[in-house]
Short mmCIF file of C-alpha atoms in Angstrom, two decimals:
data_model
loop_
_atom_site.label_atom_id
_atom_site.label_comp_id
_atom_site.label_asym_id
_atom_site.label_seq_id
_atom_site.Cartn_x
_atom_site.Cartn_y
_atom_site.Cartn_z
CA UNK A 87 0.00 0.00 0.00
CA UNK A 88 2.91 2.22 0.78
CA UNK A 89 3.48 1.98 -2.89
CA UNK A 90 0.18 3.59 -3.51
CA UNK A 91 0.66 6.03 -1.70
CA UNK A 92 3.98 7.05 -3.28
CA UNK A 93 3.24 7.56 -6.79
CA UNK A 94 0.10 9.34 -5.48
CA UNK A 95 2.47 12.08 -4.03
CA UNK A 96 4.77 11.88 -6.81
CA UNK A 97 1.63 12.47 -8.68
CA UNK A 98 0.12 15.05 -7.57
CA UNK A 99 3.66 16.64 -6.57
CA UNK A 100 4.81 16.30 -10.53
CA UNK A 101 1.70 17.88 -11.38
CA UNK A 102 1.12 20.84 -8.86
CA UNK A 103 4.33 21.24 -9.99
CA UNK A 104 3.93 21.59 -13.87
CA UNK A 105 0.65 23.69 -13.37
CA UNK A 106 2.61 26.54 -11.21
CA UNK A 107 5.78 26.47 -13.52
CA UNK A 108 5.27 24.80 -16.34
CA UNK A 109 4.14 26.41 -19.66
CA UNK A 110 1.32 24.77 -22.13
CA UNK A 111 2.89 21.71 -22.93
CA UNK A 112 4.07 20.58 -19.30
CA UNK A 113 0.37 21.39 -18.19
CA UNK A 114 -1.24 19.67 -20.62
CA UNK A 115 0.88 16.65 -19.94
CA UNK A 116 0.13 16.78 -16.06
CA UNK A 117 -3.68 17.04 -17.21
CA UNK A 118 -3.23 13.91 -19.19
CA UNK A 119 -1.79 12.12 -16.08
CA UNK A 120 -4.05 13.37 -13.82
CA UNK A 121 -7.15 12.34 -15.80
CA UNK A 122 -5.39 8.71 -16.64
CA UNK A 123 -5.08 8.22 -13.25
CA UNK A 124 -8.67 9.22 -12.08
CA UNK A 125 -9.80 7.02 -15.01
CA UNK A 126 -7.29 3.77 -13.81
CA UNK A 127 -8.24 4.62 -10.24
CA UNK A 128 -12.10 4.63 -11.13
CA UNK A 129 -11.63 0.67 -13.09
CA UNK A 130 -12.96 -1.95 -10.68
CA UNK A 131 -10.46 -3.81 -8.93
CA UNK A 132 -11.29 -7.68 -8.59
CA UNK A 133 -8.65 -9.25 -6.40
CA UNK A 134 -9.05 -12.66 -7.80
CA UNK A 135 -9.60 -11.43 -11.53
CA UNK A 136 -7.85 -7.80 -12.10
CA UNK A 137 -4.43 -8.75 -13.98
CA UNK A 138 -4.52 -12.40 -14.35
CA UNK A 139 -5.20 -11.98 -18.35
CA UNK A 140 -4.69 -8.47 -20.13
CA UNK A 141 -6.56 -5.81 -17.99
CA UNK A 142 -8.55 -4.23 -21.75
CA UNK A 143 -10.14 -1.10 -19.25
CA UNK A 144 -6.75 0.05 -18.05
CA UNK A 145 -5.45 -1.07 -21.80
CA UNK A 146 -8.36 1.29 -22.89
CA UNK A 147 -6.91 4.22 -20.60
CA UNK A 148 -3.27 3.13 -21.22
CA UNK A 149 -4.15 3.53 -25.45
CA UNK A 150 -6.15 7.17 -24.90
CA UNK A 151 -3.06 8.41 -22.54
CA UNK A 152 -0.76 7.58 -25.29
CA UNK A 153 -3.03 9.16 -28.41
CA UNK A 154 -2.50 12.33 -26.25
CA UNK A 155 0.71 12.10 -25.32
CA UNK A 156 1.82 11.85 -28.74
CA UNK A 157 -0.10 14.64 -29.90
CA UNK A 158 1.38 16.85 -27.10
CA UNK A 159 5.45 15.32 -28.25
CA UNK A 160 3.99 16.35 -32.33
CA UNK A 161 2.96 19.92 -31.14
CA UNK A 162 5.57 20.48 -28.84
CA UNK A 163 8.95 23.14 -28.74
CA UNK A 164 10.52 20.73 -26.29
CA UNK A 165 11.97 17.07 -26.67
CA UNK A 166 11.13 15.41 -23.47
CA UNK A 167 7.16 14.68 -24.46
CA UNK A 168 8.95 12.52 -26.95
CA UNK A 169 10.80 10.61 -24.17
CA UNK A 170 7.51 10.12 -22.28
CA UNK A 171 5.37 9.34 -25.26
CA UNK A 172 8.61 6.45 -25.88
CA UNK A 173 7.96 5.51 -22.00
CA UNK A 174 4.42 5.03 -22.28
CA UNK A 175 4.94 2.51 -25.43
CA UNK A 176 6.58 0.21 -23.20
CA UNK A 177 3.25 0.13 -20.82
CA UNK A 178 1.29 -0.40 -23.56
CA UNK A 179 4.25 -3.66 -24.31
CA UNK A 180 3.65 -5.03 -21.26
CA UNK A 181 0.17 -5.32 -21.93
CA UNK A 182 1.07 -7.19 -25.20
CA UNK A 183 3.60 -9.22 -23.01
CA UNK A 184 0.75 -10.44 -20.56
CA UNK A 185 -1.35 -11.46 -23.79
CA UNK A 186 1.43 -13.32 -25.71
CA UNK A 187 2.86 -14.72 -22.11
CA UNK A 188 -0.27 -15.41 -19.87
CA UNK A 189 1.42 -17.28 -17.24
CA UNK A 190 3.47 -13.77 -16.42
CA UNK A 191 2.24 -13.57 -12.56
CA UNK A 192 -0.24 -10.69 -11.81
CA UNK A 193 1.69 -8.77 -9.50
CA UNK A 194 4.96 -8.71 -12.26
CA UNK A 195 2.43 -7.32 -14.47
CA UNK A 196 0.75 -4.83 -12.22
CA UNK A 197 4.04 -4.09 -10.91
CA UNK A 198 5.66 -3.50 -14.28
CA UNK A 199 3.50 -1.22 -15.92
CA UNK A 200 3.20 0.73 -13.12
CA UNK A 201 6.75 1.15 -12.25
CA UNK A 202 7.17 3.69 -15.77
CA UNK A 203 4.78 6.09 -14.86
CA UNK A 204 7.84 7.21 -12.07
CA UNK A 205 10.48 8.08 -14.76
CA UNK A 206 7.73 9.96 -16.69
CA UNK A 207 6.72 12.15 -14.28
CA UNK A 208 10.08 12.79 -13.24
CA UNK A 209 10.38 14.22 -16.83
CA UNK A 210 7.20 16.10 -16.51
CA UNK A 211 8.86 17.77 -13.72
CA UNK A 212 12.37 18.58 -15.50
CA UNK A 213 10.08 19.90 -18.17
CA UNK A 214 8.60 22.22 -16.00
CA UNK A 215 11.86 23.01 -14.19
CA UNK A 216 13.70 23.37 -17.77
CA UNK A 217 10.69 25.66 -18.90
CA UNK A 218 10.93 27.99 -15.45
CA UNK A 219 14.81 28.03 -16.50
CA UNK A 220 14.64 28.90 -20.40
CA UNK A 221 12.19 31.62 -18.94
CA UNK A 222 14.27 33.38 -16.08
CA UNK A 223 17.65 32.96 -19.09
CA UNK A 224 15.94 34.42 -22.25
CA UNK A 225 12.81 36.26 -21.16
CA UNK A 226 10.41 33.74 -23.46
CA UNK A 227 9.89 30.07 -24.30
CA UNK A 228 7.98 28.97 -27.24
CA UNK A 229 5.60 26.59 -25.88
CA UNK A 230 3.91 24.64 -29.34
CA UNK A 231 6.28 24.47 -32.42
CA UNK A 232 4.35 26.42 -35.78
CA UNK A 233 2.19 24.38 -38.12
CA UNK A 234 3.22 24.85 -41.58
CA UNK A 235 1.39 24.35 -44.47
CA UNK A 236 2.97 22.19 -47.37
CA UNK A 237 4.59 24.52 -49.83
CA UNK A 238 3.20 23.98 -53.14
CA UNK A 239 4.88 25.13 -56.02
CA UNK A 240 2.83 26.42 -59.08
CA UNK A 241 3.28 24.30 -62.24
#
């Protein structure tokens, strides 16, 4: 349980955190986390069922959290959205690990894909701390990177 209560801190610390001093991007990103928590945290929990074959609600939340964390890394003026968006791939592998191993024991696989949401909001946080820093050094940081349109030539 101590666990629990752990990344809860970490959590909400990560994401207090990039609220106050991140800019667009890092908030966005502690949004995302926030609500894929809430939404993991609100899945039933069956002690004698929950992670003994692939968990599809949290697999559900797990695939959404990733659509969203890519299209923060695509938008993006920073790199490290692209190092969580990489992280978060390898929860949604261990999902594809408990379905092509099923004899992986529950608590490995509970264990494991919760384990990389710690490096990713240590990022968030660097983010934030790295925005706070750009800010205080040059006076601005781009938050989103321009959309172009394609350049067309005339024939």
């Amino acid at each position: 349980m101590t666990h629990v209560v752990l990344f809860n801190v970490m959590l909400f610390g990560a994401c207090a955190y990039a609220f106050v001093a991140g800019g667009a991007p890092e908030r966005w990103t502690a949004l995302v986390f926030a609500a894929g928590a809430l939404a993991t945290f609100l899945i039933p929990y069956q002690r004698h069922v929950s992670y003994h074959s692939v968990h599809v609600m949290i697999l559900g939340v797990d695939m959404i959290v990733l659509a969203a964390l890519v299209g923060i890394a695509l938008r993006a003026n920073r790199f490290w959205p692209l190092y969580v968006s990489s992280l978060h791939v390898i929860t949604i592998a261990i999902h594809g690990v408990k379905a092509f191993q099923p004899t992986l024991v529950p608590w490995m696989y509970a264990g494991a894909s919760g384990k990389i949401a710690y490096p990713m909001l240590i990022l968030l946080a660097t983010g934030a701390w790295r925005h706070r820093h750009r800010l205080a050094r040059f006076g601005s940081d781009r938050d989103w990177s321009p959309l172009r349109k394609p350049h067309c030539e005339p024939s």
